[in-house]
Coordinates of N, CA and C in Angstrom, one line a residue:
Chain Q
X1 N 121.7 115.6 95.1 CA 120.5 115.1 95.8 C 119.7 116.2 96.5
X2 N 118.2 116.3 96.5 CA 117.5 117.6 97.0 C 117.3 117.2 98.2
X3 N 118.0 117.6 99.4 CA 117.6 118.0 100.5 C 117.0 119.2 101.7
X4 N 115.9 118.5 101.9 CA 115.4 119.6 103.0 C 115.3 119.3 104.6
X5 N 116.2 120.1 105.2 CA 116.0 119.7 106.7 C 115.9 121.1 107.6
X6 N 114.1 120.2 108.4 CA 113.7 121.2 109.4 C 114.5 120.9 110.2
X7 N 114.3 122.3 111.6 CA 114.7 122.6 112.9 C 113.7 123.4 113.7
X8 N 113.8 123.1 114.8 CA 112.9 124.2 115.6 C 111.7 123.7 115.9
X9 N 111.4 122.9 115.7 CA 110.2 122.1 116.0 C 110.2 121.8 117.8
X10 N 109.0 121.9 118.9 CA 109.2 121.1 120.2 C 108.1 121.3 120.7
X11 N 108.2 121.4 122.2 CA 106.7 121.6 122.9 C 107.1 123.0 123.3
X12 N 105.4 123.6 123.0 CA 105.3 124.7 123.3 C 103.9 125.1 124.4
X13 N 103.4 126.3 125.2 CA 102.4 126.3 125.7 C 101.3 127.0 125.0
X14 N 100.0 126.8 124.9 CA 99.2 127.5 123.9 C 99.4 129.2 124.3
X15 N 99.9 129.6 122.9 CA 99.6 131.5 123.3 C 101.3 131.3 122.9
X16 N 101.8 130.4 122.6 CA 103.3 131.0 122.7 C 103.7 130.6 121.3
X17 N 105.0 130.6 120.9 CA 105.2 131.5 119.8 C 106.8 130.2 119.3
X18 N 106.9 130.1 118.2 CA 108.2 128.7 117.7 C 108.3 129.0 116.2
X19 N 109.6 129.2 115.8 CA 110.2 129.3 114.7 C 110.4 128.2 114.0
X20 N 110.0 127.5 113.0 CA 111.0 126.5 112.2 C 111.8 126.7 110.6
X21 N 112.4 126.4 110.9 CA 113.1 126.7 109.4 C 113.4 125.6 108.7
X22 N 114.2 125.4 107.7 CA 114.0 124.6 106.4 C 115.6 124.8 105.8
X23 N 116.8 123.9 105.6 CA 117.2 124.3 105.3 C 117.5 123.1 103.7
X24 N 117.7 124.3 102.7 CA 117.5 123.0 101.6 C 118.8 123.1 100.8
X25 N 119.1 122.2 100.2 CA 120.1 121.8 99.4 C 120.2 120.9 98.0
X26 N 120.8 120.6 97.2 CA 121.0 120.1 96.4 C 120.1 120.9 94.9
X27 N 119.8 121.9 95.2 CA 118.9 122.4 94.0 C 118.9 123.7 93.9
X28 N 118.7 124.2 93.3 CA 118.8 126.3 93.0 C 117.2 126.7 93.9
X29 N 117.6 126.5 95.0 CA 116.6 127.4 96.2 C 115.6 128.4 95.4
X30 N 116.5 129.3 95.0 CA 115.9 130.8 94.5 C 114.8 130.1 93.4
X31 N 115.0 129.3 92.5 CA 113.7 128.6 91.5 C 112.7 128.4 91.9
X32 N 112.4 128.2 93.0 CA 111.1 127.1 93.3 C 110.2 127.9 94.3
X33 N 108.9 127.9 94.3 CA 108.1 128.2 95.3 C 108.3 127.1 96.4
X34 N 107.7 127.1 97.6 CA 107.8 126.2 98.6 C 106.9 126.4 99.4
X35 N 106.5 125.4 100.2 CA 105.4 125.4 101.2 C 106.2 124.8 102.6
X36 N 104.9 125.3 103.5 CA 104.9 124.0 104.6 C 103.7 123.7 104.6
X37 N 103.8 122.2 104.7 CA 102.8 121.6 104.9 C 102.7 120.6 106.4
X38 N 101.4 120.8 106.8 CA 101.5 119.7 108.4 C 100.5 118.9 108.4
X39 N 101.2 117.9 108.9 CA 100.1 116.5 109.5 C 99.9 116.3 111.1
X40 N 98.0 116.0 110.5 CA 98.0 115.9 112.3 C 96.9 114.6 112.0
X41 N 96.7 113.7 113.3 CA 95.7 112.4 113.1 C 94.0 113.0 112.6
X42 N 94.1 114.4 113.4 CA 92.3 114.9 112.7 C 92.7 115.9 111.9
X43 N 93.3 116.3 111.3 CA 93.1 117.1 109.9 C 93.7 116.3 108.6
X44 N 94.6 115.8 108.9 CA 95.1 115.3 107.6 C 96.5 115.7 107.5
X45 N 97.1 115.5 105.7 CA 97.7 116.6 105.5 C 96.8 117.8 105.0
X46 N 98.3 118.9 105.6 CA 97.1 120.4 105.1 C 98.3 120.8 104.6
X47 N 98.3 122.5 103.3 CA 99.2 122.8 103.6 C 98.5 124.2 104.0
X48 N 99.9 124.6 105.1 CA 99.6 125.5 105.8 C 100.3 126.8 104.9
X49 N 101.3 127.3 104.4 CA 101.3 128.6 104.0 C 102.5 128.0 102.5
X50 N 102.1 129.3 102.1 CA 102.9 129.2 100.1 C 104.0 130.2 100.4
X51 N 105.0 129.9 99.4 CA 106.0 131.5 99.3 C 106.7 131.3 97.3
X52 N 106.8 132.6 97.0 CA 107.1 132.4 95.6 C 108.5 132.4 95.8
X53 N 109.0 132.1 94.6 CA 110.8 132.4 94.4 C 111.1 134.0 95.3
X54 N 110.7 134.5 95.2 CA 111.8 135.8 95.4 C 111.1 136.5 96.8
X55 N 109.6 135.8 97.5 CA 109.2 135.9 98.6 C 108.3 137.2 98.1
X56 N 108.1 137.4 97.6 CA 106.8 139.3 96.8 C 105.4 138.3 97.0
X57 N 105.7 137.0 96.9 CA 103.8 136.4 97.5 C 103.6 135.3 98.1
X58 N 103.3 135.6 99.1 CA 102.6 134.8 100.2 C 101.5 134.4 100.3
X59 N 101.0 133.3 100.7 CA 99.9 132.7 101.1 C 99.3 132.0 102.6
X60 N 98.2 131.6 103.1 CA 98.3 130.7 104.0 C 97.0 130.5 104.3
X61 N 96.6 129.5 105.1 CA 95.5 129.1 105.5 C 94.4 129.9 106.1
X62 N 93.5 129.7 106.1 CA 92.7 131.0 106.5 C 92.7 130.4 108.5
X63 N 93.1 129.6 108.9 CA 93.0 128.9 109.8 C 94.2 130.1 110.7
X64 N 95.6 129.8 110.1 CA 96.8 130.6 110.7 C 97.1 132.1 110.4
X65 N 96.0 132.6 109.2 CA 95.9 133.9 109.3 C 96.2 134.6 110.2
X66 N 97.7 135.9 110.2 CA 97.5 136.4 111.2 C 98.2 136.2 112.0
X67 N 98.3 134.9 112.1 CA 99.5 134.4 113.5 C 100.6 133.4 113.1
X68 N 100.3 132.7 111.7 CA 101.8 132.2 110.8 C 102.4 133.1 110.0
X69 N 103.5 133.3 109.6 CA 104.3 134.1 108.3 C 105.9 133.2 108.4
X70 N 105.0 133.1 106.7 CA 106.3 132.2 105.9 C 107.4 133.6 105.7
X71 N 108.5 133.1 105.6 CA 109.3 133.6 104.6 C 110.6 132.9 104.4
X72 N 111.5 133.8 103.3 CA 112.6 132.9 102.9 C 113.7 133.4 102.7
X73 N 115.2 133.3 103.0 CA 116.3 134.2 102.8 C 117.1 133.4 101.3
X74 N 116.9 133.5 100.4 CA 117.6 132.7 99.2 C 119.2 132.7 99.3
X75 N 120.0 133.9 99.6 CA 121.7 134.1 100.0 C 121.7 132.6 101.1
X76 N 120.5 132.0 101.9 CA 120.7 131.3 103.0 C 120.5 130.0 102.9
X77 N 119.5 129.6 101.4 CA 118.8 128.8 101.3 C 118.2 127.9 102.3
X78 N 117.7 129.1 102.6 CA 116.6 128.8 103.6 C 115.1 129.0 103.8
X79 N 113.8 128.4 104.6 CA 112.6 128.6 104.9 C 112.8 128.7 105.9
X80 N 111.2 129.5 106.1 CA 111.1 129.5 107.5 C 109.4 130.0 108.0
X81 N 108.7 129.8 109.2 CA 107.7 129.7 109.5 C 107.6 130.2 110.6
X82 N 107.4 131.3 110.9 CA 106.8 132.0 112.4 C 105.6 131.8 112.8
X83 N 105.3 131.2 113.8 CA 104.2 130.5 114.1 C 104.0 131.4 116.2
X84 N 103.0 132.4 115.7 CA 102.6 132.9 116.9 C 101.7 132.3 117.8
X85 N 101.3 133.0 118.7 CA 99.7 132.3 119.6 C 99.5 131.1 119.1
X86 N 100.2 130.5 119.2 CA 100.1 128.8 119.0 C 98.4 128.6 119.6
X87 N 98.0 127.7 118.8 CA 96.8 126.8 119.6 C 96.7 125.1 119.5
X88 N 96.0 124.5 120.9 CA 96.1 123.0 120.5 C 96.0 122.3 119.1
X89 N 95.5 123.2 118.4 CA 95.1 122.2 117.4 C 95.9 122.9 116.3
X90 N 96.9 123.5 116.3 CA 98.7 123.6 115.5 C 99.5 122.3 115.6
X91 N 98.9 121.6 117.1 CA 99.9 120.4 116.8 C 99.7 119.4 116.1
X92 N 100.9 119.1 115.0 CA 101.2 118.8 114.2 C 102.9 118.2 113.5
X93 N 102.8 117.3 112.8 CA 104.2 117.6 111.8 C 104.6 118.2 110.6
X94 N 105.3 119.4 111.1 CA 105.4 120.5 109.9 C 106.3 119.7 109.0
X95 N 105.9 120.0 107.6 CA 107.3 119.4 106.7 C 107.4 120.7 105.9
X96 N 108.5 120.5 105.4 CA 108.7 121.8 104.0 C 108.8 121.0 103.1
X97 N 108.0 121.6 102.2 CA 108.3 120.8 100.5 C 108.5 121.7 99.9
X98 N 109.3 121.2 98.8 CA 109.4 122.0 97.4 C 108.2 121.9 96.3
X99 N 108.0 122.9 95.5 CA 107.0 122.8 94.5 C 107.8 122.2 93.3
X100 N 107.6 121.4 92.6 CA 108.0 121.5 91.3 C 107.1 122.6 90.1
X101 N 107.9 122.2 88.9 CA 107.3 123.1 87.9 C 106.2 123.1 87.2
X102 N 105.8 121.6 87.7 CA 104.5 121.0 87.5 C 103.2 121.1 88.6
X103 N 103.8 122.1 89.7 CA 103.1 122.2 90.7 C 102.6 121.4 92.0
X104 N 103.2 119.7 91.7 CA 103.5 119.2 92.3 C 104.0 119.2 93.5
X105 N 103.9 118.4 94.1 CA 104.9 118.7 95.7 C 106.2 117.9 96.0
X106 N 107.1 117.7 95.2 CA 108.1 117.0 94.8 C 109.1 116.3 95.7
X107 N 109.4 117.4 96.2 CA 110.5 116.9 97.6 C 110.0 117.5 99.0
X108 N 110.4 116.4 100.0 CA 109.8 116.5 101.2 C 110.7 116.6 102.4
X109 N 111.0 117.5 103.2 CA 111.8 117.5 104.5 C 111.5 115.9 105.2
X110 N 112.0 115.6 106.6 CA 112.0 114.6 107.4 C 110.5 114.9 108.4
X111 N 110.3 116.5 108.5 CA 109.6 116.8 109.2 C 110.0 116.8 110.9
X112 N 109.2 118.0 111.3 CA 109.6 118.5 112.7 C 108.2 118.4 113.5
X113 N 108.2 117.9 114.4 CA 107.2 117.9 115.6 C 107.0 118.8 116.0
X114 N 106.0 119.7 116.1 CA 105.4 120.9 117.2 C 104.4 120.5 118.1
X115 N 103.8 120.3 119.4 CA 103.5 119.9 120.3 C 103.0 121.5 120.8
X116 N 101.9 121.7 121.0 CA 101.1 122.9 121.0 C 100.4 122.4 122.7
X117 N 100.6 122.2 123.8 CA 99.8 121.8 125.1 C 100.5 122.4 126.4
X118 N 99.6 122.9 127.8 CA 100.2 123.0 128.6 C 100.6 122.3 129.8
Chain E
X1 N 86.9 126.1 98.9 CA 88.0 124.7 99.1 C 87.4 123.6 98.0
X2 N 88.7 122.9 97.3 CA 87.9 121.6 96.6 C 88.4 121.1 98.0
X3 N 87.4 119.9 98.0 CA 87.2 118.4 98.7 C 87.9 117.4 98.2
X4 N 88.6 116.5 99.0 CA 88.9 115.6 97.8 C 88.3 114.2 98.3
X5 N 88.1 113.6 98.2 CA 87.4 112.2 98.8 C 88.1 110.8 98.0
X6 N 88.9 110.2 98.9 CA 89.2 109.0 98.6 C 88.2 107.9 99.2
X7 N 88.4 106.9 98.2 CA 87.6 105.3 98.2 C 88.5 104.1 97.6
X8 N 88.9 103.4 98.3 CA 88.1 102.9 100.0 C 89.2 103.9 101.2
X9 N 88.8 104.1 102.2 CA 89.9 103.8 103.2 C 90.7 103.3 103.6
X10 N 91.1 102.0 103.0 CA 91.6 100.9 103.3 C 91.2 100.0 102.7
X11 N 92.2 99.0 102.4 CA 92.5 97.8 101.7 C 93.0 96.9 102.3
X12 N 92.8 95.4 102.1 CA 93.9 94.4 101.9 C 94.2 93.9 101.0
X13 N 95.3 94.0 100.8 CA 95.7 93.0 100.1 C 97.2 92.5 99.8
X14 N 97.2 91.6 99.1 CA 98.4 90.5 99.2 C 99.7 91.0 97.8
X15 N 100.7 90.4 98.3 CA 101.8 90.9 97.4 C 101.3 90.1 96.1
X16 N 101.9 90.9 94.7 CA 101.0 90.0 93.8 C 100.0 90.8 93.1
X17 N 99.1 91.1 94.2 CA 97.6 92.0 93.6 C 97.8 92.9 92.8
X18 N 96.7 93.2 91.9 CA 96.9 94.7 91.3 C 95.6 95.4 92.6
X19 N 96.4 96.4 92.7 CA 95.3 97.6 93.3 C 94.6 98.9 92.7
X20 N 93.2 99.2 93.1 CA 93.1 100.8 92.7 C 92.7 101.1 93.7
X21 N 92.9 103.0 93.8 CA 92.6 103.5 94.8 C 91.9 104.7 94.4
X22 N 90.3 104.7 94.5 CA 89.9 106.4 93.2 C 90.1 107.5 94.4
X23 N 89.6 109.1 93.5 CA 90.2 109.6 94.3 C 89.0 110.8 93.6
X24 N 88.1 111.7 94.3 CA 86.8 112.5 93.6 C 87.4 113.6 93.9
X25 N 86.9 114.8 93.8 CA 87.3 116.0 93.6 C 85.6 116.9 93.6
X26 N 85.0 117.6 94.3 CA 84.3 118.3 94.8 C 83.7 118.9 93.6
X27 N 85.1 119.4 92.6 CA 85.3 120.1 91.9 C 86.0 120.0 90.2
X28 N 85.3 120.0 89.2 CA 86.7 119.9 88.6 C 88.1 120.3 88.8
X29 N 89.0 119.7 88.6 CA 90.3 120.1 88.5 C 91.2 119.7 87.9
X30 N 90.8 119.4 86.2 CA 91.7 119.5 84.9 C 92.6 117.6 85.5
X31 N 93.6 117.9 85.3 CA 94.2 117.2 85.4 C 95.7 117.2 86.4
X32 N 95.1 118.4 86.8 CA 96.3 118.8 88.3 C 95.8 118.2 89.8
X33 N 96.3 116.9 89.2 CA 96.2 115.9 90.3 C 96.8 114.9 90.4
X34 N 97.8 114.7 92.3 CA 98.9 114.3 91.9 C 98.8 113.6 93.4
X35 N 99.3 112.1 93.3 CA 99.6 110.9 94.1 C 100.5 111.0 95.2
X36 N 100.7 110.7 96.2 CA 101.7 110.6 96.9 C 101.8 109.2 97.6
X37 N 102.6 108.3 98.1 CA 102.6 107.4 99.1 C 103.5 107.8 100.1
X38 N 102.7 107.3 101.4 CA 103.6 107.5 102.9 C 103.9 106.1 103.2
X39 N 104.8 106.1 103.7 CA 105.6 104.8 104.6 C 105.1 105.3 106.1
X40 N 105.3 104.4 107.3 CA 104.5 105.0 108.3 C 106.4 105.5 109.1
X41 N 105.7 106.8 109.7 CA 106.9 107.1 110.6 C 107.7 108.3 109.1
X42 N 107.3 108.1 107.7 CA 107.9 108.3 107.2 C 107.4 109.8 106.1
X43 N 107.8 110.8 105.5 CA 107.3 112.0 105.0 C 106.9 111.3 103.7
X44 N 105.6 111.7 103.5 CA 105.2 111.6 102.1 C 106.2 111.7 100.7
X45 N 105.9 110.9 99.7 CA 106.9 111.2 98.4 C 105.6 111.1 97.4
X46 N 106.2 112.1 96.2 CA 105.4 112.3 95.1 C 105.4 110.8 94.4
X47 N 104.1 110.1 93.9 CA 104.4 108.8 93.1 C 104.1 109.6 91.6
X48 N 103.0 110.6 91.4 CA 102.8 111.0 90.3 C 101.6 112.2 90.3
X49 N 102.2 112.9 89.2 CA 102.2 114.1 89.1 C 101.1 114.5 87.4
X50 N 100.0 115.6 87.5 CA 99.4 115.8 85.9 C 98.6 114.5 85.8
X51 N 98.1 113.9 87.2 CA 97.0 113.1 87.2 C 97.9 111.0 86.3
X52 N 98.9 111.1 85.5 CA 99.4 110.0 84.9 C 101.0 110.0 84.6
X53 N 101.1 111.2 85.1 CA 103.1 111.2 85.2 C 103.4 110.9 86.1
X54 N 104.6 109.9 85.8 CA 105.2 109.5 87.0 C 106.6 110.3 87.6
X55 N 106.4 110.6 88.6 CA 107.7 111.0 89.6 C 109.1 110.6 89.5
X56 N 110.0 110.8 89.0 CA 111.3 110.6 88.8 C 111.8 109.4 89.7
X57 N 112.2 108.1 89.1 CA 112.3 107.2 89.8 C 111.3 106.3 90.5
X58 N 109.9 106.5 90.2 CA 108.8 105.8 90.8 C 108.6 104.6 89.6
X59 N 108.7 103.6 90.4 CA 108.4 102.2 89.6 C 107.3 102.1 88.7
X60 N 107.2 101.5 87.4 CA 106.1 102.0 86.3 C 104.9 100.8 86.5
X61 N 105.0 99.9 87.8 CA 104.0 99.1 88.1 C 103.0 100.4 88.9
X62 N 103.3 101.6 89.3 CA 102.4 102.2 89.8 C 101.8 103.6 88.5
X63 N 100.9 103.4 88.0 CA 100.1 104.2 87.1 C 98.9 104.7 87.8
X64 N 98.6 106.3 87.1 CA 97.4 106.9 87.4 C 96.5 107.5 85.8
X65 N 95.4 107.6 86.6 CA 94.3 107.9 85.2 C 93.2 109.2 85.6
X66 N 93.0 109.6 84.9 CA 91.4 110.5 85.0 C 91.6 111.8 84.5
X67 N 90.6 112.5 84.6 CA 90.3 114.1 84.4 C 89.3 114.5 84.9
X68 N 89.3 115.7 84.8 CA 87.8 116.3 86.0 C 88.2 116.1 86.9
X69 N 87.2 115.5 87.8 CA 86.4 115.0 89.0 C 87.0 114.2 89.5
X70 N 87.3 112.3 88.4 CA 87.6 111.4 89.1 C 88.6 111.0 88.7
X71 N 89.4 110.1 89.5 CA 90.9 109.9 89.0 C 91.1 108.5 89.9
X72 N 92.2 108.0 89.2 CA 92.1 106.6 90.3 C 94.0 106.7 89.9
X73 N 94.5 105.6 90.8 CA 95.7 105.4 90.7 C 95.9 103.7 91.1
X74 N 96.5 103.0 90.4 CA 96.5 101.8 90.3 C 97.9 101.4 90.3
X75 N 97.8 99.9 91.4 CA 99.2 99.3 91.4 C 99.2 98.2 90.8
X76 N 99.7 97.9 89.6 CA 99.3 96.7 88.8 C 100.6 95.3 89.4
X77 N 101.0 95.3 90.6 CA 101.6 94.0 91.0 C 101.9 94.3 92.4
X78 N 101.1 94.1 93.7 CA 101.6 94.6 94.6 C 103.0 94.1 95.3
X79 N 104.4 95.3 95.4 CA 105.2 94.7 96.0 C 105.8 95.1 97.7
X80 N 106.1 94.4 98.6 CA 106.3 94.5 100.0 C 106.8 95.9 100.5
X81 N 106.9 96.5 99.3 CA 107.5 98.3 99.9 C 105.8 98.8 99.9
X82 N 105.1 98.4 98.7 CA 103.9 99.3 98.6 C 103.1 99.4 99.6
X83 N 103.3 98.2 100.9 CA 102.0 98.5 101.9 C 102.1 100.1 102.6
X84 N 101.8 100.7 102.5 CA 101.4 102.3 102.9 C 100.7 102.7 102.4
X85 N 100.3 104.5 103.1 CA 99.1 104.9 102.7 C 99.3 106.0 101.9
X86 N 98.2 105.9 100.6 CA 98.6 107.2 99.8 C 97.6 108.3 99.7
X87 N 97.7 109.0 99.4 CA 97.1 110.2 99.1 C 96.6 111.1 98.2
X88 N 95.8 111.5 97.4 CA 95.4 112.1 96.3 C 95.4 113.8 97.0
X89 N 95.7 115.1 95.9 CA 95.7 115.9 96.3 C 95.8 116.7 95.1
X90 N 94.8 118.0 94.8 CA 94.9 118.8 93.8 C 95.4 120.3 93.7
X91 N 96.1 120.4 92.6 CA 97.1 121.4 92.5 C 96.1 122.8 91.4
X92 N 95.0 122.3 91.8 CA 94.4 123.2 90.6 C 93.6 124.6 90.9
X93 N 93.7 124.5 92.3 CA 93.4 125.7 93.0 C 93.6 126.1 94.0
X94 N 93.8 127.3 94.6 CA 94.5 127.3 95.9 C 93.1 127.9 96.9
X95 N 93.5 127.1 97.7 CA 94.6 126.2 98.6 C 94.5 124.7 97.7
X96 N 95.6 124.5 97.7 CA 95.3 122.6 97.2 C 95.1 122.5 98.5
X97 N 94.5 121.1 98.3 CA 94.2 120.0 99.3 C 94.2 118.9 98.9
X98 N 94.3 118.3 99.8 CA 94.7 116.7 99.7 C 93.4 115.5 100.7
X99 N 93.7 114.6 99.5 CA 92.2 113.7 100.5 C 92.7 112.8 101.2
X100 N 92.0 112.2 102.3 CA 91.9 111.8 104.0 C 93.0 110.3 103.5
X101 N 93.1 109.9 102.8 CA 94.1 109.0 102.8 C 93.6 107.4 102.2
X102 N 93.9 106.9 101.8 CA 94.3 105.1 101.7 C 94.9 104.5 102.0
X103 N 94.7 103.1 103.3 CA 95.8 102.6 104.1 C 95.8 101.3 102.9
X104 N 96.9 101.1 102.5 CA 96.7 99.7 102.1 C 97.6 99.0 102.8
X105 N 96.9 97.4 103.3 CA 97.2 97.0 104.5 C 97.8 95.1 103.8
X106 N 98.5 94.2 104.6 CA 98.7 93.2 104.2 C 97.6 92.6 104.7
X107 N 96.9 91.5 103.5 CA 95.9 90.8 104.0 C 96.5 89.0 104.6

């Protein structure tokens, strides 16, 4: 069964800085690109940054430019999201998904709360 | 950015119903367009995938159709799990994006 479970999600103050990671199971980690994607009541879903199999390419919103960076340890099967200079409007529920091979967004974490206010 | 624009916003309707829900695209985008439903409180799940494939395990009362631009996804008998909101979202250029949502509601 494919499992993905965030951590590190909470309240933070704007300017400040929260890790979440992703840890996934039930599937060959190293295969698959992955995202995070977040939901908030005025944006929607978005997805916020891409990573390939072996982590050589990255992507992300032009929004977190700069102040998000994905990456991924495969020995760990793990994601992960460094999220700097937070701003109010980061908050959100981050999830991690998996990509399928169809490009799809196939499997979904529970998702983690980040709370961006002072 | 493609756009994605769902119609209606919201629905009611009764267990029983068939439903559609279209879904436009700013943009062509082939047929890399792919469904999701949310439960509330709950993380989105893929219903279907390539605009008419369905997701491993997703019940075959829920089908989708289109290419290009417009796409719809239909529930041909509504049942008591389906009230939630779904989502259209295209895989055909980056950044995907995903459209503002369809609540479908009990009437």
């Amino acid at each position: 069964e494919v499992q993905l479970v965030e951590s590190g999600g909470g309240l933070v103050q704007p300017g400040g800085s929260l890790r979440l990671s992703c840890e996934a199971s039930g599937f060959t980690f190293s295969s698959h690109w992955m995202n995070w994607v977040r939901q908030s009541p005025e944006k929607g879903l978005e997805r916020v940054a891409t990573i390939r199999q072996d982590g050589g390419e990255k992507s992300c919103i032009d929004s977190v430019q700069g102040r998000f960076s994905i990456s991924r340890d495969n020995a760990k099967n793990s994601l992960y999201l460094q999220m700097n200079s937070l701003r109010v409007e980061d908050t959100a529920v981050y999830y991690c998904v998996r990509v399928s091979d169809n490009w799809a967004f196939d499997y979904w974490g529970q998702g983690a709360l980040v709370t961006v206010s002072s | 950015d493609i756009q994605m624009t769902q119609f209606p916003s919201s629905l009611s309707a009764s267990v029983g119903d068939s439903v559609t829900i279209t879904c436009r695209a700013s943009q062509a985008v082939g047929t890399y367009l792919n469904w999701y439903q949310q439960r509330p409180g709950r993380a989105p799940n893929l219903l279907i995938y390539y605009a008419f494939n369905l997701h491993s395990g997703v019940p075959s009362r829920f089908s989708g159709s289109g290419s290009g631009t417009d796409f719809t996804l239909t529930i041909s008998s509504l049942q008591p799990e389906d009230f939630a909101t779904y989502y259209c979202q295209q895989s055909n250029s980056r950044p995907p994006t995903f459209g503002q949502g369809t609540r479908v509601e009990v009437k």
